[in-house]
Coordinates of C-alpha atoms and ligand atoms in Angstrom, one line a residue:
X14 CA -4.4 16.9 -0.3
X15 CA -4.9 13.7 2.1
X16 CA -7.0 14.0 4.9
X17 CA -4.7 13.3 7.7
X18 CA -7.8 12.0 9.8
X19 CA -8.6 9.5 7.4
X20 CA -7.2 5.6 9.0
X21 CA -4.7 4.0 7.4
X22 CA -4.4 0.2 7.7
X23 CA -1.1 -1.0 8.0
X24 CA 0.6 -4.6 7.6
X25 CA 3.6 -7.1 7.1
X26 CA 5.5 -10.1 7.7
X27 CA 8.9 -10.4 9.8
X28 CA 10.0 -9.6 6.4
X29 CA 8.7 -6.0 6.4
X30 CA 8.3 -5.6 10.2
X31 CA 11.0 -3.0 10.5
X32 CA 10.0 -0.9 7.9
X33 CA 6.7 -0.6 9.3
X34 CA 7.7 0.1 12.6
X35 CA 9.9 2.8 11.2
X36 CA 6.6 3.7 8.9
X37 CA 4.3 4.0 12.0
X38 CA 6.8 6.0 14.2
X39 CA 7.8 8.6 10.9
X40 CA 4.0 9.3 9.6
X41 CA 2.1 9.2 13.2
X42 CA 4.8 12.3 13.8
X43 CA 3.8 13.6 11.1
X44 CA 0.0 13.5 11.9
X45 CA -1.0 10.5 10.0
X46 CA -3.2 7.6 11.5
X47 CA -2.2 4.0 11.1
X48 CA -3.6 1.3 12.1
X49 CA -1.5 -1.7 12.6
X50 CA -2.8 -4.8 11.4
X51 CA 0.5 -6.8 12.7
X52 CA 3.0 -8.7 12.6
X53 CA 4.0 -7.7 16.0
X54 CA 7.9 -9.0 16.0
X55 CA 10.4 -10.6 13.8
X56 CA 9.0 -13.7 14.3
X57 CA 8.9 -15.9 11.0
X58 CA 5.1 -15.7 10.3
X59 CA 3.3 -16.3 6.6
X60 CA 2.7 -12.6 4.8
X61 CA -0.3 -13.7 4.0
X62 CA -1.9 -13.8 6.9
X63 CA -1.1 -10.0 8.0
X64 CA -1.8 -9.1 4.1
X65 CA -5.6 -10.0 4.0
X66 CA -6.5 -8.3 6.9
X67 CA -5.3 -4.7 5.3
X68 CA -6.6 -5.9 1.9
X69 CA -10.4 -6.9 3.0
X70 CA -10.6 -3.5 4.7
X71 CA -9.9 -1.4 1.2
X72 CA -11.9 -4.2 -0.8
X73 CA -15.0 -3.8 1.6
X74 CA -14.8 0.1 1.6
X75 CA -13.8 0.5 5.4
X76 CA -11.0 2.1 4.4
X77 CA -9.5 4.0 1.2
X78 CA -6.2 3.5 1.5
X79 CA -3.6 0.8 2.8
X80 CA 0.0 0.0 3.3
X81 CA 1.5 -3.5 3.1
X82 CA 4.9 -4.9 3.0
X83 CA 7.2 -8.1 2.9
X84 CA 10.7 -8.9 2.1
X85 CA 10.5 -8.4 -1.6
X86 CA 7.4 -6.8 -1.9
X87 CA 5.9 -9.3 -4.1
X88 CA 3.9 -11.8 -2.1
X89 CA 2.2 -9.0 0.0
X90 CA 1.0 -7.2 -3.4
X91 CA -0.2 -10.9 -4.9
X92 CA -2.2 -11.3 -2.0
X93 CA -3.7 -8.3 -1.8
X94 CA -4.4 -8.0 -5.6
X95 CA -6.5 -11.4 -5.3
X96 CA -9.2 -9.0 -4.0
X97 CA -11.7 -7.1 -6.8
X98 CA -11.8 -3.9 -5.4
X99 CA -8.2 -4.2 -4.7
X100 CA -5.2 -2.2 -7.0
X101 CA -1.8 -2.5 -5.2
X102 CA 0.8 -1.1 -6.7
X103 CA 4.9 -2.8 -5.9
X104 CA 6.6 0.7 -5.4
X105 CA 10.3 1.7 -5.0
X106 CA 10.2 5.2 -6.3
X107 CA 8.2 8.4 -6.1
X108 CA 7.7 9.1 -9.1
X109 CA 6.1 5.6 -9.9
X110 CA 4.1 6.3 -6.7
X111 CA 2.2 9.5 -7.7
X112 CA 2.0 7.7 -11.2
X113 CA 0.2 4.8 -10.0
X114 CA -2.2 6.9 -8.5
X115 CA -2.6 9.1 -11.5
X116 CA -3.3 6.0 -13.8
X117 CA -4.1 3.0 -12.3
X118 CA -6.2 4.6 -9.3
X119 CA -4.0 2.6 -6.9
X120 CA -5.3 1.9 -3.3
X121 CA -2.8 0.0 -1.9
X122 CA 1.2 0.7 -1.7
X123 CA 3.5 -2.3 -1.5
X124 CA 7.2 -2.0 -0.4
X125 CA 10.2 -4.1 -0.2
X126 CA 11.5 -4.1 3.2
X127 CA 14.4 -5.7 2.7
X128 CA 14.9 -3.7 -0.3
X129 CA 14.5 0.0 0.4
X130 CA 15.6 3.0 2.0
X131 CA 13.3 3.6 5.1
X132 CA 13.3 7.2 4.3
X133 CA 12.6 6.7 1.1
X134 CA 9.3 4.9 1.5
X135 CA 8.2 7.7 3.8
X136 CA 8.6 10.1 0.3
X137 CA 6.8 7.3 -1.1
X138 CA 3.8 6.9 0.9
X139 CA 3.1 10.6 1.1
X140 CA 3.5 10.8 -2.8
X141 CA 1.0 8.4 -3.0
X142 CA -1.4 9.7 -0.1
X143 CA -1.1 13.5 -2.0
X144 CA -1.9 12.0 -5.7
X145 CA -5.3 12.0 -7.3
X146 CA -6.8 9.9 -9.8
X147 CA -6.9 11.5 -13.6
X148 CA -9.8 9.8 -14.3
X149 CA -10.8 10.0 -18.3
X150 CA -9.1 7.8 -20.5
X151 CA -7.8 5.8 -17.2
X152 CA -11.3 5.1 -16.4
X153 CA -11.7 2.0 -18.8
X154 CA -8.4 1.2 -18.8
X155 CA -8.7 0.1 -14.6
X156 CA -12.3 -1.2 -15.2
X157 CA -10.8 -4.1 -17.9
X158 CA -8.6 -5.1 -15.7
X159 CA -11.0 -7.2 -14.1
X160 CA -12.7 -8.6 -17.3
X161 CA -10.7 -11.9 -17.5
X162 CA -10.4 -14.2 -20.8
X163 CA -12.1 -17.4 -20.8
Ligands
LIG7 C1 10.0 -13.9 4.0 O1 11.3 -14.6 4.1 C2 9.8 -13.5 2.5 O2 9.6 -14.6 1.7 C3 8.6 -12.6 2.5 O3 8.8 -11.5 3.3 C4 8.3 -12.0 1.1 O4 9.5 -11.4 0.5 C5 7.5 -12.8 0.2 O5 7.2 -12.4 -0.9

């Protein structure tokens, strides 16, 4: 079970602005703590910029898990998988969200604003925040990710 005290960093573009409003407004009600790393308004602004922020926090350790979202998804989970530490996971389901925590010992969620049922990525995100690692044969599985061919 997720320890509702633990912070949650939060993020998006204009793109997935009103999902995370809706995000912040559903899970806050429901005892969670977010902490939102922007954008502020639908103002046309560059994912990236509110992506990194949420992504250095889980690559440094500050925080265990984060939430990010664009339009499509995509360009918020390429950015934050550029960092090491960093396993986000493009999710539109719940089962894939408990699976991606079972397997791939995923630290980051990343919706498609423009692309999902609000509701719907609530189930997600607290699938995800509920799900533990397997561990065993996973273990060396996520650790090869990292070793890159020359
Ligand atoms: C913004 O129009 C859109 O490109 C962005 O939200 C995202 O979908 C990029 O991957």
């Amino acid at each position: 079970m997720f320890d509702k005290k633990i912070e949650i960093p939060i993020g998006s573009d204009h793109g997935g602005y009103e999902l995370k409003q809706y995000l912040i407004e559903k899970l806050t009600q429901d005892g969670y703590i977010l902490v939102d790393m922007g954008t502020h308004d639908l103002s046309s602004v560059d994912y990236p910029d509110f992506i990194h922020p949420v992504a250095k926090r889980i690559n440094d350790g500050k925080n265990k898990f984060g939430i990010i979202m664009c339009g499509s998804g995509q360009g918020a989970s390429m950015t934050a998988n550029k960092y090491p530490q960093v396993r986000a996971a493009l999710l539109w389901d719940v089962e894939q969200a408990k699976l991606t925590r079972q397997h791939n010992n995923a630290n980051i969620i990343s919706l498609p604003g423009r692309f999902i049922d609000f509701d719907k990525a609530v189930d997600i995100v607290k699938a995800f925040l509920n799900e533990d690692f397997e561990g065993g044969r996973h273990i060396q599985r996520i650790n090869k990710i990292s070793q890159l061919l020359n």
